[in-house]
Amino acid sequence: MEIFRIEAGDGYSLPIYHFQRKDWNVGETVSAAVIHMHGGGLIAMSPAMSVQRLSQIVSDTGIQAFSVDYRLAPEHRFPTALNDCWDCLGLLHANARSLRIDPSRIAVMGESAGGGLAAALTIKAKNANFSPPIAHQILSSPMLDDRTSGQVPGDFCLWDAEDNLTAWTAYLGQPPGGNNVSVLAAPGRLTDASELPPLYLDTSQFDLFVHENMEYVQKHLQAGVHTECHLYPGLPHGFDGLLPTHSVSQQLENNRKRILGSL
């Protein structure tokens, strides 16, 4: 793994964590790639929390991974984080030859807030007629909709309505739920998923986001988008991070690797 920096659209020096297999420099083969966005409610965390998992994904699938150390709210409100991810996508396309990436085989992936950013990046790319289009969107318990409220059933809530209110207020710079929130800020507000790339989404029963996640899946199904969804019963938000060696967590991770390995 190496960390390099690119110049963002506003001149900021944006760190990108780059993962590739050690034997990748052999030959002239090009690979698929995934742009990864970490979780943390748009207000915390960094790609450092995902180094071990992304290293294993790259080792097992042979793809390259680029994790964006996007800027966080409240210091940096929407659309700064999304623009950082957009700049990473542009870098991969502009430098596909030197990076030995097939630009038609670039997926986006994220968990929680990062899943929301991955969804938003996909919508932004479609609206901009970005070509070649994003190959796949891989979303894990994505944070999609600022209008979500209520409490989570069960005793193991890791992200509740109060956390959600804090995060969305910081990201939007205003109370969530208003009529002027862009779909690029809250992809759950999407009304038409037509022409979006294939969707893989996993979520869990005792997750504050479960209903917005299932609604997002339904919108893709209604639009005829190739869609795969896994709903894990009896588990809370982020269970795979808490129990990475659990059989269900391993199943989830293998599903993601299967999608990435098929690019």
CSV table of C-alpha atoms in Angstrom, one decimal:
chain,number,residue,atom,x,y,z
A,1,MET,CA,0.0,0.0,0.0
A,2,GLU,CA,1.2,3.5,-0.8
A,3,ILE,CA,-0.3,6.9,-0.1
A,4,PHE,CA,-0.1,9.5,-2.9
A,5,ARG,CA,-1.7,12.9,-3.2
A,6,ILE,CA,-3.6,14.5,-6.1
A,7,GLU,CA,-4.6,18.1,-6.5
A,8,ALA,CA,-8.4,18.5,-5.9
A,9,GLY,CA,-10.4,20.9,-8.0
A,10,ASP,CA,-10.1,23.6,-5.3
A,11,GLY,CA,-6.3,23.1,-5.0
A,12,TYR,CA,-6.4,20.9,-1.9
A,13,SER,CA,-3.8,18.1,-1.7
A,14,LEU,CA,-6.0,15.0,-1.5
A,15,PRO,CA,-4.5,11.8,-0.1
A,16,ILE,CA,-5.4,8.6,-1.9
A,17,TYR,CA,-4.5,5.1,-0.5
A,18,HIS,CA,-3.4,2.9,-3.3
A,19,PHE,CA,-3.5,-0.9,-3.0
A,20,GLN,CA,-2.1,-3.4,-5.6
A,21,ARG,CA,-0.6,-6.8,-5.5
A,22,LYS,CA,3.2,-6.9,-5.1
A,23,ASP,CA,3.5,-9.0,-8.3
A,24,TRP,CA,1.4,-6.5,-10.3
A,25,ASN,CA,4.3,-4.8,-12.1
A,26,VAL,CA,5.0,-8.0,-14.0
A,27,GLY,CA,3.9,-7.9,-17.6
A,28,GLU,CA,1.6,-5.5,-19.4
A,29,THR,CA,-1.8,-6.7,-18.1
A,30,VAL,CA,-4.4,-4.1,-17.1
A,31,SER,CA,-6.6,-4.7,-14.2
A,32,ALA,CA,-10.0,-3.7,-12.9
A,33,ALA,CA,-10.1,-1.1,-10.0
A,34,VAL,CA,-12.4,0.0,-7.2
A,35,ILE,CA,-12.7,3.4,-5.7
A,36,HIS,CA,-13.4,3.0,-2.0
A,37,MET,CA,-15.0,5.4,0.4
A,38,HIS,CA,-14.7,4.7,4.2
A,39,GLY,CA,-17.4,5.0,6.8
A,40,GLY,CA,-17.7,7.3,9.7
A,41,GLY,CA,-20.9,9.3,9.3
A,42,LEU,CA,-19.1,11.8,7.0
A,43,ILE,CA,-17.7,13.3,10.2
A,44,ALA,CA,-15.0,10.8,11.3
A,45,MET,CA,-12.6,8.0,10.3
A,46,SER,CA,-10.2,7.7,7.4
A,47,PRO,CA,-9.0,5.0,4.9
A,48,ALA,CA,-6.5,3.8,7.6
A,49,MET,CA,-9.3,1.8,9.2
A,50,SER,CA,-9.7,-0.2,6.0
A,51,VAL,CA,-6.1,-1.0,5.2
A,52,GLN,CA,-6.2,-4.6,6.3
A,53,ARG,CA,-9.5,-5.4,4.6
A,54,LEU,CA,-8.6,-3.7,1.3
A,55,SER,CA,-5.2,-5.3,1.2
A,56,GLN,CA,-6.9,-8.7,1.5
A,57,ILE,CA,-9.4,-7.9,-1.2
A,58,VAL,CA,-6.6,-6.8,-3.6
A,59,SER,CA,-4.6,-10.0,-2.8
A,60,ASP,CA,-7.6,-12.2,-3.4
A,61,THR,CA,-9.0,-10.6,-6.5
A,62,GLY,CA,-6.1,-9.0,-8.3
A,63,ILE,CA,-7.8,-5.7,-8.7
A,64,GLN,CA,-6.4,-2.3,-7.7
A,65,ALA,CA,-8.1,-0.3,-4.9
A,66,PHE,CA,-8.0,3.4,-4.4
A,67,SER,CA,-9.4,4.6,-1.0
A,68,VAL,CA,-10.2,8.4,-0.9
A,69,ASP,CA,-9.2,10.3,2.3
A,70,TYR,CA,-12.0,12.7,1.6
A,71,ARG,CA,-12.5,15.8,3.7
A,72,LEU,CA,-14.9,15.6,6.7
A,73,ALA,CA,-17.8,17.7,8.0
A,74,PRO,CA,-18.5,20.0,9.7
A,75,GLU,CA,-15.3,21.7,8.6
A,76,HIS,CA,-16.1,20.7,5.0
A,77,ARG,CA,-19.7,20.5,4.1
A,78,PHE,CA,-21.4,19.0,1.1
A,79,PRO,CA,-20.3,18.8,-1.7
A,80,THR,CA,-16.6,18.8,-0.6
A,81,ALA,CA,-16.4,15.0,0.2
A,82,LEU,CA,-18.2,14.1,-3.0
A,83,ASN,CA,-16.0,16.4,-5.1
A,84,ASP,CA,-12.9,14.7,-3.6
A,85,CYS,CA,-14.3,11.3,-4.7
A,86,TRP,CA,-15.1,12.8,-8.1
A,87,ASP,CA,-11.5,14.0,-8.5
A,88,CYS,CA,-10.3,10.5,-7.7
A,89,LEU,CA,-12.5,9.1,-10.4
A,90,GLY,CA,-11.2,11.6,-12.9
A,91,LEU,CA,-7.6,10.8,-12.0
A,92,LEU,CA,-8.2,7.1,-12.7
A,93,HIS,CA,-9.7,7.8,-16.0
A,94,ALA,CA,-7.1,10.3,-17.0
A,95,ASN,CA,-4.2,8.1,-16.0
A,96,ALA,CA,-5.6,4.7,-16.8
A,97,ARG,CA,-2.8,3.8,-19.1
A,98,SER,CA,0.0,4.6,-16.7
A,99,LEU,CA,-1.9,3.0,-13.8
A,100,ARG,CA,-2.6,0.0,-16.0
A,101,ILE,CA,-6.3,0.2,-15.3
A,102,ASP,CA,-9.1,-0.7,-17.7
A,103,PRO,CA,-11.3,2.4,-17.4
A,104,SER,CA,-14.4,0.4,-18.3
A,105,ARG,CA,-13.9,-1.8,-15.2
A,106,ILE,CA,-13.9,0.7,-12.4
A,107,ALA,CA,-16.3,0.1,-9.6
A,108,VAL,CA,-17.2,2.1,-6.5
A,109,MET,CA,-17.5,0.7,-3.1
A,110,GLY,CA,-18.2,2.0,0.4
A,111,GLU,CA,-19.7,1.2,3.8
A,112,SER,CA,-22.1,3.3,5.8
A,113,ALA,CA,-21.3,7.0,4.9
A,114,GLY,CA,-18.9,5.8,2.3
A,115,GLY,CA,-21.7,3.7,0.7
A,116,GLY,CA,-23.7,6.9,0.5
A,117,LEU,CA,-20.8,8.7,-1.2
A,118,ALA,CA,-20.3,5.7,-3.6
A,119,ALA,CA,-24.0,6.0,-4.5
A,120,ALA,CA,-23.8,9.8,-5.0
A,121,LEU,CA,-20.6,9.4,-7.1
A,122,THR,CA,-22.5,6.9,-9.3
A,123,ILE,CA,-25.4,9.3,-9.8
A,124,LYS,CA,-23.1,12.2,-10.5
A,125,ALA,CA,-21.2,10.2,-13.1
A,126,LYS,CA,-24.4,9.2,-14.8
A,127,ASN,CA,-25.7,12.8,-14.9
A,128,ALA,CA,-22.4,14.0,-16.3
A,129,ASN,CA,-22.5,11.2,-19.0
A,130,PHE,CA,-19.1,10.0,-17.7
A,131,SER,CA,-17.7,7.5,-20.2
A,132,PRO,CA,-17.0,4.7,-19.8
A,133,PRO,CA,-19.6,4.6,-17.0
A,134,ILE,CA,-18.9,3.2,-13.6
A,135,ALA,CA,-19.0,-0.6,-13.8
A,136,HIS,CA,-20.6,-1.5,-10.5
A,137,GLN,CA,-21.7,0.0,-7.3
A,138,ILE,CA,-21.0,-2.0,-4.1
A,139,LEU,CA,-22.8,-0.5,-1.1
A,140,SER,CA,-22.7,-1.9,2.4
A,141,SER,CA,-25.3,-0.5,4.8
A,142,PRO,CA,-25.1,2.8,3.0
A,143,MET,CA,-26.1,6.1,4.7
A,144,LEU,CA,-28.4,7.4,2.0
A,145,ASP,CA,-31.3,9.5,3.3
A,146,ASP,CA,-31.2,12.6,5.5
A,147,ARG,CA,-34.9,12.1,6.2
A,148,THR,CA,-34.4,8.9,8.2
A,149,SER,CA,-35.4,9.1,11.8
A,150,GLY,CA,-36.7,6.8,14.6
A,151,GLN,CA,-35.1,4.2,16.7
A,152,VAL,CA,-33.5,0.9,16.0
A,153,PRO,CA,-34.9,-2.2,17.5
A,154,GLY,CA,-32.7,-4.5,19.5
A,155,ASP,CA,-30.0,-4.0,22.1
A,156,PHE,CA,-26.9,-3.4,19.9
A,157,CYS,CA,-27.5,-0.2,18.1
A,158,LEU,CA,-24.2,1.2,16.9
A,159,TRP,CA,-25.7,4.2,15.1
A,160,ASP,CA,-28.9,5.8,16.3
A,161,ALA,CA,-31.2,8.6,15.3
A,162,GLU,CA,-29.3,11.1,17.4
A,163,ASP,CA,-26.0,10.1,15.7
A,164,ASN,CA,-27.7,10.4,12.3
A,165,LEU,CA,-29.1,13.9,13.1
A,166,THR,CA,-25.6,15.1,14.2
A,167,ALA,CA,-23.9,13.7,11.1
A,168,TRP,CA,-26.5,15.0,8.5
A,169,THR,CA,-26.6,18.4,10.1
A,170,ALA,CA,-22.8,18.7,10.0
A,171,TYR,CA,-22.7,17.5,6.3
A,172,LEU,CA,-25.5,19.6,5.0
A,173,GLY,CA,-24.9,22.7,7.1
A,174,GLN,CA,-28.6,22.8,8.0
A,175,PRO,CA,-31.1,20.6,9.7
A,176,PRO,CA,-31.9,17.5,7.6
A,177,GLY,CA,-35.2,16.8,6.0
A,178,GLY,CA,-35.7,20.0,4.1
A,179,ASN,CA,-37.0,20.4,0.6
A,180,ASN,CA,-33.8,21.8,-0.8
A,181,VAL,CA,-31.4,18.8,-0.2
A,182,SER,CA,-29.7,17.6,-3.4
A,183,VAL,CA,-29.9,13.9,-4.4
A,184,LEU,CA,-26.1,14.1,-4.6
A,185,ALA,CA,-26.0,14.9,-0.9
A,186,ALA,CA,-28.7,12.3,0.0
A,187,PRO,CA,-29.0,9.6,-2.8
A,188,GLY,CA,-32.0,8.1,-1.0
A,189,ARG,CA,-33.9,11.0,-2.5
A,190,LEU,CA,-33.3,9.5,-6.0
A,191,THR,CA,-36.6,9.1,-7.9
A,192,ASP,CA,-35.3,7.3,-11.0
A,193,ALA,CA,-32.5,4.8,-11.1
A,194,SER,CA,-32.6,4.3,-14.8
A,195,GLU,CA,-29.3,3.8,-16.5
A,196,LEU,CA,-27.4,3.4,-13.2
A,197,PRO,CA,-24.8,0.6,-13.1
A,198,PRO,CA,-25.4,-2.8,-11.5
A,199,LEU,CA,-26.0,-2.6,-7.8
A,200,TYR,CA,-24.8,-4.8,-5.0
A,201,LEU,CA,-26.2,-3.8,-1.6
A,202,ASP,CA,-25.9,-5.6,1.8
A,203,THR,CA,-27.6,-4.4,5.0
A,204,SER,CA,-28.8,-5.8,8.3
A,205,GLN,CA,-32.1,-6.1,10.2
A,206,PHE,CA,-31.1,-4.0,13.3
A,207,ASP,CA,-29.7,-1.1,11.3
A,208,LEU,CA,-31.1,2.4,11.3
A,209,PHE,CA,-30.5,2.5,7.5
A,210,VAL,CA,-32.3,-0.8,6.7
A,211,HIS,CA,-35.5,0.8,5.4
A,212,GLU,CA,-33.8,3.4,3.3
A,213,ASN,CA,-31.5,0.7,2.0
A,214,MET,CA,-34.3,-1.6,0.9
A,215,GLU,CA,-36.1,1.4,-0.7
A,216,TYR,CA,-33.0,2.1,-2.7
A,217,VAL,CA,-32.8,-1.5,-3.9
A,218,GLN,CA,-36.5,-1.3,-4.9
A,219,LYS,CA,-35.8,1.8,-7.0
A,220,HIS,CA,-33.1,0.0,-8.9
A,221,LEU,CA,-35.4,-3.0,-9.4
A,222,GLN,CA,-38.1,-0.8,-10.7
A,223,ALA,CA,-35.7,0.8,-13.2
A,224,GLY,CA,-34.6,-2.6,-14.5
A,225,VAL,CA,-31.0,-2.3,-13.1
A,226,HIS,CA,-29.2,-5.5,-12.4
A,227,THR,CA,-29.5,-5.8,-8.6
A,228,GLU,CA,-28.2,-8.1,-5.9
A,229,CYS,CA,-29.3,-7.5,-2.2
A,230,HIS,CA,-28.4,-9.3,1.0
A,231,LEU,CA,-30.4,-8.6,4.2
A,232,TYR,CA,-28.8,-10.2,7.3
A,233,PRO,CA,-31.3,-11.0,10.1
A,234,GLY,CA,-30.7,-10.2,13.7
A,235,LEU,CA,-27.5,-8.1,13.2
A,236,PRO,CA,-26.7,-4.4,13.8
A,237,HIS,CA,-25.1,-1.8,11.7
A,238,GLY,CA,-21.4,-2.5,11.1
A,239,PHE,CA,-21.5,-6.0,12.4
A,240,ASP,CA,-18.8,-7.2,10.0
A,241,GLY,CA,-16.3,-4.7,11.5
A,242,LEU,CA,-17.1,-5.8,15.1
A,243,LEU,CA,-17.0,-9.5,14.3
A,244,PRO,CA,-14.8,-9.9,11.2
A,245,THR,CA,-14.2,-13.6,11.7
A,246,HIS,CA,-17.8,-14.5,12.2
A,247,SER,CA,-19.2,-16.8,9.5
A,248,VAL,CA,-21.8,-14.2,8.4
A,249,SER,CA,-19.1,-11.5,8.2
A,250,GLN,CA,-17.0,-13.8,6.1
A,251,GLN,CA,-20.0,-14.5,3.8
A,252,LEU,CA,-20.5,-10.8,3.4
A,253,GLU,CA,-16.9,-10.2,2.5
A,254,ASN,CA,-16.8,-13.1,0.1
A,255,ASN,CA,-19.8,-11.7,-1.7
A,256,ARG,CA,-18.0,-8.4,-2.2
A,257,LYS,CA,-14.9,-10.1,-3.4
A,258,ARG,CA,-17.0,-12.2,-5.9
A,259,ILE,CA,-18.4,-9.0,-7.4
A,260,LEU,CA,-15.0,-7.3,-7.6
A,261,GLY,CA,-13.4,-10.4,-9.0
A,262,SER,CA,-15.9,-10.5,-11.8
A,263,LEU,CA,-15.2,-7.0,-13.1
